[in-house]
PDB file of C-alpha atoms in Angstrom:
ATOM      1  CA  UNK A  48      72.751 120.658 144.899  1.00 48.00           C
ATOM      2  CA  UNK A  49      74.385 124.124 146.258  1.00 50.00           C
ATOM      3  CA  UNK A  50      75.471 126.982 144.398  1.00 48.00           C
ATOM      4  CA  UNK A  51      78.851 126.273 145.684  1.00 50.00           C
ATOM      5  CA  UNK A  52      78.618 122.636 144.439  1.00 47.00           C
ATOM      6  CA  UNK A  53      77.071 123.682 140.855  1.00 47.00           C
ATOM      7  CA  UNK A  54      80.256 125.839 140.256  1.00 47.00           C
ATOM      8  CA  UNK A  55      82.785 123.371 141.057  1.00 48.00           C
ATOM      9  CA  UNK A  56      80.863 120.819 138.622  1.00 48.00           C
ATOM     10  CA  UNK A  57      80.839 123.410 136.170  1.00 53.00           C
ATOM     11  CA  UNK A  58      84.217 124.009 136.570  1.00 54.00           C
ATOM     12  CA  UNK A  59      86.925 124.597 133.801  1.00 55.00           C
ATOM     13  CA  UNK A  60      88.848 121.479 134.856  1.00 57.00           C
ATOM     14  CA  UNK A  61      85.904 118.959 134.657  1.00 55.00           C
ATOM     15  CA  UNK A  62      85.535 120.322 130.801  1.00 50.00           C
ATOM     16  CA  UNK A  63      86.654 118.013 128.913  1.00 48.00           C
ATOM     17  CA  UNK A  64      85.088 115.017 131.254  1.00 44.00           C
ATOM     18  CA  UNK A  65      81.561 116.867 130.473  1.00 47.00           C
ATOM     19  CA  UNK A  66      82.669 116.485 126.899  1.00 51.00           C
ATOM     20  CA  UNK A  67      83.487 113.052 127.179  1.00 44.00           C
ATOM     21  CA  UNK A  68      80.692 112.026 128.691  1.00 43.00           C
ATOM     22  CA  UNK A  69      78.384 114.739 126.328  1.00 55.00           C
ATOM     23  CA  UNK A  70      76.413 112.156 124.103  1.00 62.00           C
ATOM     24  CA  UNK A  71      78.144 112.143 120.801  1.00 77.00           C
ATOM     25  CA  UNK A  72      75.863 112.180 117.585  1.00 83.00           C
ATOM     26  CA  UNK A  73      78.831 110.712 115.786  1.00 86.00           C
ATOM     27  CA  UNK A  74      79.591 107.958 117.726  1.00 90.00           C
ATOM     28  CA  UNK A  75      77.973 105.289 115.975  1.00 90.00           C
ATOM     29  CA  UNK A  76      80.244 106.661 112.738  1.00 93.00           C
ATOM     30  CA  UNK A  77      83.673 106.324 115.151  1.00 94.00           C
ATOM     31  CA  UNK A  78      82.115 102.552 116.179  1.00 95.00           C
ATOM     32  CA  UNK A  79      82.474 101.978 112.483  1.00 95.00           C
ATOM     33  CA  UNK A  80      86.504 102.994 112.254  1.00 95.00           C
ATOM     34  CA  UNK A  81      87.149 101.744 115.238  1.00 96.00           C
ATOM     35  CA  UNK A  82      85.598  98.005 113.824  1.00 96.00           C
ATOM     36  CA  UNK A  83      87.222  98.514 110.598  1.00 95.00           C
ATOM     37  CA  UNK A  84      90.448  99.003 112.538  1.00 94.00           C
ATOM     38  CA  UNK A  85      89.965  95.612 114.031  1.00 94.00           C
ATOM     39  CA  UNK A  86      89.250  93.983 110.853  1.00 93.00           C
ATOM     40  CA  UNK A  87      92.495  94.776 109.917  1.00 90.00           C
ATOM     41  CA  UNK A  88      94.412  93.754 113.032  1.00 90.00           C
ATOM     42  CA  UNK A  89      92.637  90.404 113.448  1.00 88.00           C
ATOM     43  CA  UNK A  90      94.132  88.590 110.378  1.00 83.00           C
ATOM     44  CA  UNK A  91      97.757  90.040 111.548  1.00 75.00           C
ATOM     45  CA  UNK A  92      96.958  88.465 114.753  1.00 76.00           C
ATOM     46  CA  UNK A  93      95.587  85.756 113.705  1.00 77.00           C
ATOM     47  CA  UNK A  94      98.052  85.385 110.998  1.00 66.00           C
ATOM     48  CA  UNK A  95     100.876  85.096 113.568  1.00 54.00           C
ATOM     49  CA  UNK A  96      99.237  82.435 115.757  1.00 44.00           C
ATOM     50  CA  UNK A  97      98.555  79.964 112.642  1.00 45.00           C
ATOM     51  CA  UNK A  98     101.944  78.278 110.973  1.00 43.00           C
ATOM     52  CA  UNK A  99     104.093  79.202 114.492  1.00 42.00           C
ATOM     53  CA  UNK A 100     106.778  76.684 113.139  1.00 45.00           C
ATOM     54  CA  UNK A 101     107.896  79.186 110.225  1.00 43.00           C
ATOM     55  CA  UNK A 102     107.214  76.871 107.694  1.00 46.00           C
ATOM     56  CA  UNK A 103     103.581  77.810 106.711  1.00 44.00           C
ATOM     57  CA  UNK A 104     102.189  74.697 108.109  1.00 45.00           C
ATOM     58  CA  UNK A 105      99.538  74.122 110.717  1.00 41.00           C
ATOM     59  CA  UNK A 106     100.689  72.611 113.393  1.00 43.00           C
ATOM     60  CA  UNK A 107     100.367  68.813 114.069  1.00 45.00           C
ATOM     61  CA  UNK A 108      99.034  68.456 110.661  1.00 44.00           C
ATOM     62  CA  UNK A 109     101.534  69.295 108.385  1.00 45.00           C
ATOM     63  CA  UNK A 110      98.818  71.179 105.726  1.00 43.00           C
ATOM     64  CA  UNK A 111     100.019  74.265 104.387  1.00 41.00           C
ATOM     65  CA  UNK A 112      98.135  77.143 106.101  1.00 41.00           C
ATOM     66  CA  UNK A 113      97.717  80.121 103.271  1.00 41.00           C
ATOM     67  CA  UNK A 114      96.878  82.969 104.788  1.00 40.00           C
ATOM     68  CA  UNK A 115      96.373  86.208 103.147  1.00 40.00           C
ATOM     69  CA  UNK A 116      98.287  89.230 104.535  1.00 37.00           C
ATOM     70  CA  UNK A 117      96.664  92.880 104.268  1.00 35.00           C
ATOM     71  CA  UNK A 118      99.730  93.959 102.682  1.00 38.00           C
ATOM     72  CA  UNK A 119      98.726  91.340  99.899  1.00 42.00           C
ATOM     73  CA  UNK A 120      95.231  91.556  99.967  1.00 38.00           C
ATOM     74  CA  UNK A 121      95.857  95.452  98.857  1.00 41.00           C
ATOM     75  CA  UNK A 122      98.111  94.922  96.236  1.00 46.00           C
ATOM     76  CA  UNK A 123      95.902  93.019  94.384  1.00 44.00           C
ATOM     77  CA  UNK A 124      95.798  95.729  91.721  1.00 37.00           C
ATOM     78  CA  UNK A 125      92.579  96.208  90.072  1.00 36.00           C
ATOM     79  CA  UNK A 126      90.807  93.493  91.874  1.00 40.00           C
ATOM     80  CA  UNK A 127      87.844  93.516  93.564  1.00 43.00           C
ATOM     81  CA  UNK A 128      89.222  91.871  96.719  1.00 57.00           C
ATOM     82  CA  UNK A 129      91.737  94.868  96.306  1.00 81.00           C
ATOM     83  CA  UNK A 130      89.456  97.586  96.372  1.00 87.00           C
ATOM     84  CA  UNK A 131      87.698  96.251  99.352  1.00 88.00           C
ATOM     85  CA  UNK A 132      90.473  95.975 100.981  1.00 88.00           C
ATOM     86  CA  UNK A 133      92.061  99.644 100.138  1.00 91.00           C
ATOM     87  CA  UNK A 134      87.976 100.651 101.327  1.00 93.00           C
ATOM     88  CA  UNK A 135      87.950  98.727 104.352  1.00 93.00           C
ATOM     89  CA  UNK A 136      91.561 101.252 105.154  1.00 92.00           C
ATOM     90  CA  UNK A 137      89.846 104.210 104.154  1.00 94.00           C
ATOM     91  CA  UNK A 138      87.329 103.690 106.778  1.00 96.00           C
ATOM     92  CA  UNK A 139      89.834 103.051 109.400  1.00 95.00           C
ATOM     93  CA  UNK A 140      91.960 106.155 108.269  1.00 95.00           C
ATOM     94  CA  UNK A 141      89.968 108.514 106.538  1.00 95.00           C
ATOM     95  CA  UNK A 142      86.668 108.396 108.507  1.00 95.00           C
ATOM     96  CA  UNK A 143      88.159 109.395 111.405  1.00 94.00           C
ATOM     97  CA  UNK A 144      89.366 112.663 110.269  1.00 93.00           C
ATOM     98  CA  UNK A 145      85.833 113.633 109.063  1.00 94.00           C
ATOM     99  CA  UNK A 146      84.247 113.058 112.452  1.00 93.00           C
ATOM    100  CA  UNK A 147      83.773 117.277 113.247  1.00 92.00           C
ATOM    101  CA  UNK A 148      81.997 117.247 109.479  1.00 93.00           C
ATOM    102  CA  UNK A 149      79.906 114.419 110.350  1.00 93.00           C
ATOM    103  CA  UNK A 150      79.193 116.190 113.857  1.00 92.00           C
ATOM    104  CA  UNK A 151      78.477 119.548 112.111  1.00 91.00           C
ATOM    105  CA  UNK A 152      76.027 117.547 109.822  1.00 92.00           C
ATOM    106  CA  UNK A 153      74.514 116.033 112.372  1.00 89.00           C
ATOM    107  CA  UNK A 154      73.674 118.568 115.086  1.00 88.00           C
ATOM    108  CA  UNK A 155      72.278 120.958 111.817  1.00 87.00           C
ATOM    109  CA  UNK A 156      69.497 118.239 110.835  1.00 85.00           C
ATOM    110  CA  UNK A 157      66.667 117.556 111.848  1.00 84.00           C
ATOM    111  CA  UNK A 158      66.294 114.705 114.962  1.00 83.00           C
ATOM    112  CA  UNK A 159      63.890 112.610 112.425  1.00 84.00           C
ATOM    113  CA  UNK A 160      66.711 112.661 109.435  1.00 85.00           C
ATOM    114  CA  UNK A 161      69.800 113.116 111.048  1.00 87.00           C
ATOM    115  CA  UNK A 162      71.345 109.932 110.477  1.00 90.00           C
ATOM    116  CA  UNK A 163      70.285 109.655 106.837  1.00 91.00           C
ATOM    117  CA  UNK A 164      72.543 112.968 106.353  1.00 91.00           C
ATOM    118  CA  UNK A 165      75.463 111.915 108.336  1.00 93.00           C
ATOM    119  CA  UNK A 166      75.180 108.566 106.292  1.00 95.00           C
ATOM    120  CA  UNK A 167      74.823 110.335 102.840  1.00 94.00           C
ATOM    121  CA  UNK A 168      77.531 112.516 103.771  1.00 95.00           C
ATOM    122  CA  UNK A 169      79.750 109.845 104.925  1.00 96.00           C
ATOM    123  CA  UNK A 170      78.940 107.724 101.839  1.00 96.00           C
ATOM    124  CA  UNK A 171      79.949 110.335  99.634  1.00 97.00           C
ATOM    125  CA  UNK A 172      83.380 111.228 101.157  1.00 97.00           C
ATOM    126  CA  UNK A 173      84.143 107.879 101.297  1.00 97.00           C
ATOM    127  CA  UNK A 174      83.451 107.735  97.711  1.00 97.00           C
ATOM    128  CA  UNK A 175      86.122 110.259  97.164  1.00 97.00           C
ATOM    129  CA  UNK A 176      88.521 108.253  98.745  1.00 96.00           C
ATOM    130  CA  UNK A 177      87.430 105.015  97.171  1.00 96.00           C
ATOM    131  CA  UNK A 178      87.455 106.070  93.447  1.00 96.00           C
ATOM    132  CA  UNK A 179      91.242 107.429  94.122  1.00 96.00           C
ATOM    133  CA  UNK A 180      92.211 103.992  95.282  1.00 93.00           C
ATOM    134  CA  UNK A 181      90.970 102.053  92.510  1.00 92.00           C
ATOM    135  CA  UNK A 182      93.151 105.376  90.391  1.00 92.00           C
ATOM    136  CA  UNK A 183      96.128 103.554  92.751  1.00 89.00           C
ATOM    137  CA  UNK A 184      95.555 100.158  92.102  1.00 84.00           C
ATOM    138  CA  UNK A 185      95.134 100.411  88.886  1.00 84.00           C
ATOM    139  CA  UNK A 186      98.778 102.375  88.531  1.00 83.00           C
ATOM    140  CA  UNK A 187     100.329  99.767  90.946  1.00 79.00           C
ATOM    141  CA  UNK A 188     101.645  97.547  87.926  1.00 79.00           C
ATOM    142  CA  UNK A 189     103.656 100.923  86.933  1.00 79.00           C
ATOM    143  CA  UNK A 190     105.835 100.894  89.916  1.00 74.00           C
ATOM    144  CA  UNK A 191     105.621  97.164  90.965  1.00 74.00           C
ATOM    145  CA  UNK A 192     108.692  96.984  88.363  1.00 79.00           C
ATOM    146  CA  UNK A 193     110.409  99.379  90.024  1.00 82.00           C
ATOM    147  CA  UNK A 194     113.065  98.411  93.116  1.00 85.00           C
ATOM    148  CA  UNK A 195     110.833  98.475  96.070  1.00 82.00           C
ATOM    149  CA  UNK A 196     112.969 101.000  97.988  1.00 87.00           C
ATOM    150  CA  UNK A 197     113.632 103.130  95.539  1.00 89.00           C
ATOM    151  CA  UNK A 198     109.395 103.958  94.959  1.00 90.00           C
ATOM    152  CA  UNK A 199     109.007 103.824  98.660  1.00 91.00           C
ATOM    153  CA  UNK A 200     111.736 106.315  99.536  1.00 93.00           C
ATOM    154  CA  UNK A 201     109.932 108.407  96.576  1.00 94.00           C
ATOM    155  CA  UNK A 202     106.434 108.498  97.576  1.00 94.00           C
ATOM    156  CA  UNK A 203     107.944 109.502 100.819  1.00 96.00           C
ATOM    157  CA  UNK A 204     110.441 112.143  99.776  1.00 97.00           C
ATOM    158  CA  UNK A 205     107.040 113.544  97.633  1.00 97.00           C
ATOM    159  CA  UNK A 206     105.171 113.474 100.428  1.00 97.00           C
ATOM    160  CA  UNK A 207     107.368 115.595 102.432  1.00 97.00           C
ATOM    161  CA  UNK A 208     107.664 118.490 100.173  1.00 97.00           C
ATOM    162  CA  UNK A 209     103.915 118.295  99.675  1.00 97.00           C
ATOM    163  CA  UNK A 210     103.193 119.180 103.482  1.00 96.00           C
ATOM    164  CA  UNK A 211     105.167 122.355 103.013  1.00 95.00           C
ATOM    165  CA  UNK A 212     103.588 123.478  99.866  1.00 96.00           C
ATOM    166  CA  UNK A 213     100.963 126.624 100.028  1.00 95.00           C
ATOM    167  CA  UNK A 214      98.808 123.767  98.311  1.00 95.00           C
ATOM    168  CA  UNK A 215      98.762 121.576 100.988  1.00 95.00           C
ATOM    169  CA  UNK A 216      97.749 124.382 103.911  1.00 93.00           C
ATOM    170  CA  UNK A 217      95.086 125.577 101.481  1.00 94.00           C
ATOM    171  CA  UNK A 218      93.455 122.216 101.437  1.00 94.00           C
ATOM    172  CA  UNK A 219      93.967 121.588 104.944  1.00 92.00           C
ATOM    173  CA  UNK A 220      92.438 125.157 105.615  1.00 91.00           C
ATOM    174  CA  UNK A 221      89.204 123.862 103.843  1.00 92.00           C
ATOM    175  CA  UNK A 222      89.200 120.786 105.379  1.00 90.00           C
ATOM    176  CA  UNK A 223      88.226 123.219 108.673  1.00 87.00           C
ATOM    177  CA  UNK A 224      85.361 125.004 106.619  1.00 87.00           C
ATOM    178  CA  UNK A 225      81.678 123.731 107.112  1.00 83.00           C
ATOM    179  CA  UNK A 226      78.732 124.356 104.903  1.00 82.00           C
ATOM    180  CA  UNK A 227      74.795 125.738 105.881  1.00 83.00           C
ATOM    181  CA  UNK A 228      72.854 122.561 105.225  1.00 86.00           C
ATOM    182  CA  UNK A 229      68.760 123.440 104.169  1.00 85.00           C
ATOM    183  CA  UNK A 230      66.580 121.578 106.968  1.00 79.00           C
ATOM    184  CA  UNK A 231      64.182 118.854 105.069  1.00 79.00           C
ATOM    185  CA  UNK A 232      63.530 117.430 101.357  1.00 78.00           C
ATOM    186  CA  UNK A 233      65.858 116.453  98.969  1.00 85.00           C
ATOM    187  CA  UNK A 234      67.249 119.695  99.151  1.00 87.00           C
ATOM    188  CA  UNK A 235      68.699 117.913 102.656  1.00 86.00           C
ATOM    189  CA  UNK A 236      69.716 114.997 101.229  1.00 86.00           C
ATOM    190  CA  UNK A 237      71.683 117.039  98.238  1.00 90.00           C
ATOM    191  CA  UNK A 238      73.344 119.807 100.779  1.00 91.00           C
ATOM    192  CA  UNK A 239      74.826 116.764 102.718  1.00 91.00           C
ATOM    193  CA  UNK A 240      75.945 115.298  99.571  1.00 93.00           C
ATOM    194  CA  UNK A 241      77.557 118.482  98.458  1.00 94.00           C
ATOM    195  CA  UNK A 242      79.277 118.878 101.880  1.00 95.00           C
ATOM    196  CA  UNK A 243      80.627 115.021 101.932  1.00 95.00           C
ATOM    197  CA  UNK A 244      82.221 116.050  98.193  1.00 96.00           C
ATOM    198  CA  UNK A 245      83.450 119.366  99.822  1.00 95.00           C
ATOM    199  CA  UNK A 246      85.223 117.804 102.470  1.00 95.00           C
ATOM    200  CA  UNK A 247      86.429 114.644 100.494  1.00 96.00           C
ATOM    201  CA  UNK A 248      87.748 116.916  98.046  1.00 96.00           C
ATOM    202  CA  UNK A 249      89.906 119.070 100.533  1.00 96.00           C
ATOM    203  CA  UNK A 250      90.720 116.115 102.641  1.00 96.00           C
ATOM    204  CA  UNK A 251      91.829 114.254  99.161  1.00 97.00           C
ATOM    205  CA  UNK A 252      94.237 117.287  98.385  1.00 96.00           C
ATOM    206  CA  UNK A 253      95.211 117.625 101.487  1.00 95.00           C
ATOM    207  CA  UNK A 254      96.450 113.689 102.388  1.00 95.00           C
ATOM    208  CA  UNK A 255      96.369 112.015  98.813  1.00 96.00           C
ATOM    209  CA  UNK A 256     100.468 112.311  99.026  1.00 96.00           C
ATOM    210  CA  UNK A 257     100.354 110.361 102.233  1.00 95.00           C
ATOM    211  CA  UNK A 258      98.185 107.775 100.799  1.00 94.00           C
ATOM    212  CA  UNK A 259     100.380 107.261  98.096  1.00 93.00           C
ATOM    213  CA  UNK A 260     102.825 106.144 100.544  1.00 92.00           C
ATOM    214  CA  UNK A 261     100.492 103.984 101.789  1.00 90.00           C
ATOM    215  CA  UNK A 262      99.651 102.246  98.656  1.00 86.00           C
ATOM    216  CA  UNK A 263     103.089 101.930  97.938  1.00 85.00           C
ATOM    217  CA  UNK A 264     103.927 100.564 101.455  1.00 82.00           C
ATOM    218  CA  UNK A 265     101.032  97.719 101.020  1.00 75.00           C
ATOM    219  CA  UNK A 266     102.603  96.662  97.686  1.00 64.00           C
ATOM    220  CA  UNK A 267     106.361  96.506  99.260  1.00 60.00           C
ATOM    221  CA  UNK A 268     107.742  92.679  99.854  1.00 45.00           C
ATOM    222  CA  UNK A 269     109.541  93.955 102.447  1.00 43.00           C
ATOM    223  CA  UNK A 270     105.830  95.234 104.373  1.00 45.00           C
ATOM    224  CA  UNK A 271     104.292  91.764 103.780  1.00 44.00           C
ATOM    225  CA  UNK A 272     103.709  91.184 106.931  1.00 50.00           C
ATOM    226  CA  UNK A 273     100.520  92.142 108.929  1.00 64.00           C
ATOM    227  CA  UNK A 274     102.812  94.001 111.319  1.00 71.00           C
ATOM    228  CA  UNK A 275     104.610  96.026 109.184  1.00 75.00           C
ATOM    229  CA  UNK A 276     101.237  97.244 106.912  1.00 80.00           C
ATOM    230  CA  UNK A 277      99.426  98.289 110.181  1.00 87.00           C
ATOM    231  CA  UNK A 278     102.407 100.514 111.344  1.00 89.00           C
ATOM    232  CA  UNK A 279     102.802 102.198 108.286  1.00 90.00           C
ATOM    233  CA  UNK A 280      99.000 102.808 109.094  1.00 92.00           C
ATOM    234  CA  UNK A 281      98.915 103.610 112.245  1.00 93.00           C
ATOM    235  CA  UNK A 282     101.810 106.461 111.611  1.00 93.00           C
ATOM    236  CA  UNK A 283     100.104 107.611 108.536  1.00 94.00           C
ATOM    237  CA  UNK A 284      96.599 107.751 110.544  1.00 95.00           C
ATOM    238  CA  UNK A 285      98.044 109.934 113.188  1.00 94.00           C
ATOM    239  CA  UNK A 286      99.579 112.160 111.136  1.00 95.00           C
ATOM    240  CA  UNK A 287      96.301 112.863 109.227  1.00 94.00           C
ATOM    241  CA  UNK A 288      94.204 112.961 112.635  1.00 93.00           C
ATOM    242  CA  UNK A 289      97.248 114.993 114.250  1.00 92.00           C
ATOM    243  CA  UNK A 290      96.726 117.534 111.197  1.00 91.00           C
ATOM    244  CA  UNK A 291      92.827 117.837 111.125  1.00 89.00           C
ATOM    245  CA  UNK A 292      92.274 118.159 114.946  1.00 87.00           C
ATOM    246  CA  UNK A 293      95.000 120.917 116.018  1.00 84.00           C
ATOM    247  CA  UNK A 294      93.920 124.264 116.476  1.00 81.00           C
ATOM    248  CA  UNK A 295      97.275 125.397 115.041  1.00 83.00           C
ATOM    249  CA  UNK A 296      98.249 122.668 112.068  1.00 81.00           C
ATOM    250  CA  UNK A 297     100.983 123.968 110.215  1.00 85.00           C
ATOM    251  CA  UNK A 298     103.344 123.034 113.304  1.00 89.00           C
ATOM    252  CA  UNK A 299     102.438 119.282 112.967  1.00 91.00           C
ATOM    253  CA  UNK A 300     102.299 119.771 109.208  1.00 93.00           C
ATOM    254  CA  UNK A 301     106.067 120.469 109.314  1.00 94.00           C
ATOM    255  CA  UNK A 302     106.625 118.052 111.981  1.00 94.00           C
ATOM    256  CA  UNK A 303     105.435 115.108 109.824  1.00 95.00           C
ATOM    257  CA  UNK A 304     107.381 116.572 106.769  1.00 96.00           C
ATOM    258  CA  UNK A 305     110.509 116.237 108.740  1.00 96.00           C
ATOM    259  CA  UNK A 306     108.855 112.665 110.083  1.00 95.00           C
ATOM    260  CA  UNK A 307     108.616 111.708 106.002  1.00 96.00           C
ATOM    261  CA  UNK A 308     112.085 113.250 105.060  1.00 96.00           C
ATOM    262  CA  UNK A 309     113.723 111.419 107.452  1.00 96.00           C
ATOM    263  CA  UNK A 310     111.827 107.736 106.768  1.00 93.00           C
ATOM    264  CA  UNK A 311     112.558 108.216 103.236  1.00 94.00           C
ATOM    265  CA  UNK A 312     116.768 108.962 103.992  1.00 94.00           C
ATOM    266  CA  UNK A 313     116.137 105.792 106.443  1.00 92.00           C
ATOM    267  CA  UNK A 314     115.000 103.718 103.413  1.00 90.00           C
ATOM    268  CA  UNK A 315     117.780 105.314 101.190  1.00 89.00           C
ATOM    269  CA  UNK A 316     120.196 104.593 103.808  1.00 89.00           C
ATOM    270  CA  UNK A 317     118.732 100.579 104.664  1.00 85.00           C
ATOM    271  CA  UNK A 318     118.867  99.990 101.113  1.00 77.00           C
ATOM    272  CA  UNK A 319     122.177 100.998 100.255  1.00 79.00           C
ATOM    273  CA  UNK A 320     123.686  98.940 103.428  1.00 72.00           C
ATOM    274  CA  UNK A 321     121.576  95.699 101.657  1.00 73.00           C
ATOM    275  CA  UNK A 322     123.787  96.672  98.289  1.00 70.00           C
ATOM    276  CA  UNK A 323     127.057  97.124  99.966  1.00 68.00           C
ATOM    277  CA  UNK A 324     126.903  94.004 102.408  1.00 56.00           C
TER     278      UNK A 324
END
């Protein structure tokens, strides 16, 4: 290869296609969202193709089909089929977000160990995550007696003026910060651990509004369907991945504030035109 031709391959515009095609030490971590993510879309699919006749049957047998919707499966409050469920979403939405931690842990280890320590710290920051849901499902009685609008348009309104708190740019500014990490023993095994509950803990002040809204979402009769619980996720998940990844987030920080604010007045405002018709 020329001189000529090394330059233009080393070119600024075939950057980010070097870092595409860079081998990623996180990958198999983003194989695991991106699996958990179809988990969760295969029973709406699924769920959609069985009973087509709207009246819950199969067809040409007239049995009842029962199907489980994710929106049910996570309001089971308390339950173990609930928790998995609410553990299966934080992998999908949370794990994502800690992909430049994992890839910080995993380019300072050692070759032999590194995917122990990405694995310990991914276990711990998922634990984070995990022990707030079960907090969640076991408050979900509290507002299940409430109108379901009303604690949706709530969580939302409260998530809204969290993004534009000084609390909420202080965790999200320490969601950015990584940690030294020792090289070998169990002092290894402890530094990762440390830097999973680091970053769970920021990422957990940071987003635990917007989770909220999530729970509540999964628990609304109105976002029964399989449909309705993976948009409310797949907003929800960009927002948090829009937040972590830009060089500059308070811009997108306000941006979904004004995104809440305004689902919350279009709840408010769907609610009341239900009442008055």
């Amino acid at each position: 290869m020329t001189t000529h031709a090394a330059a233009r391959t080393r070119s600024p515009r075939t950057a980010p296609v070097r870092r595409l095609l860079r081998p990623r030490v996180s990958l198999g971590f983003e194989l695991v969202a991106v699996a958990a993510w179809i988990a969760l879309v295969a029973p709406a699919v699924t769920g959609r193709s069985h009973g087509a006749d709207g009246t819950g049957r199969t067809p040409g047998t007239g049995a009842p089909h029962h199907h489980m919707s994710t929106a049910q499966a996570v309001h089971g409050a308390a339950g173990s089929g609930g928790l998995g469920m609410w553990a299966l979403m934080s992998v999908a939405m949370m794990l994502p977000a800690a992909v430049p931690a994992l890839a910080h842990v995993g380019t300072n280890s050692l070759r032999r160990r590194r995917q122990r320590a990405m694995a310990t710290f991914a276990a711990v920051y998922l634990a984070v995550w995990i022990g707030y849901g079960a907090l969640l499902l076991g408050s979900a009685p509290l507002w299940a007696r409430l109108p379901d609008d009303v604690v949706l348009a709530c969580a939302l309104a409260l998530a809204a003026a969290w993004q534009l708190t000084v609390h909420k740019r202080r965790a999200l500014r320490d969601c950015h910060r990584s940690s030294p990490l020792p090289p070998t023993g169990w002092r290894a095994v402890a530094g990762a651990g440390r830097f999973g509950l680091r970053q769970g803990g920021a990422c957990l002040r940071s987003c635990w509004a917007l989770m909220l809204v999530m729970a509540v979402a999964s628990g609304r009769s109105g976002s029964g369907s399989g449909s309705g619980m993976l948009a409310w996720m797949a907003v929800l998940t960009g927002i948090v991945m829009t937040e972590r990844l830009a060089r500059k987030p308070r811009r997108p920080t306000r941006l979904a504030a004004a995104v809440l604010a305004a689902a919350a007045l279009a709840v408010v405002l769907t609610a009341a035109g239900r009442r008055w018709y």
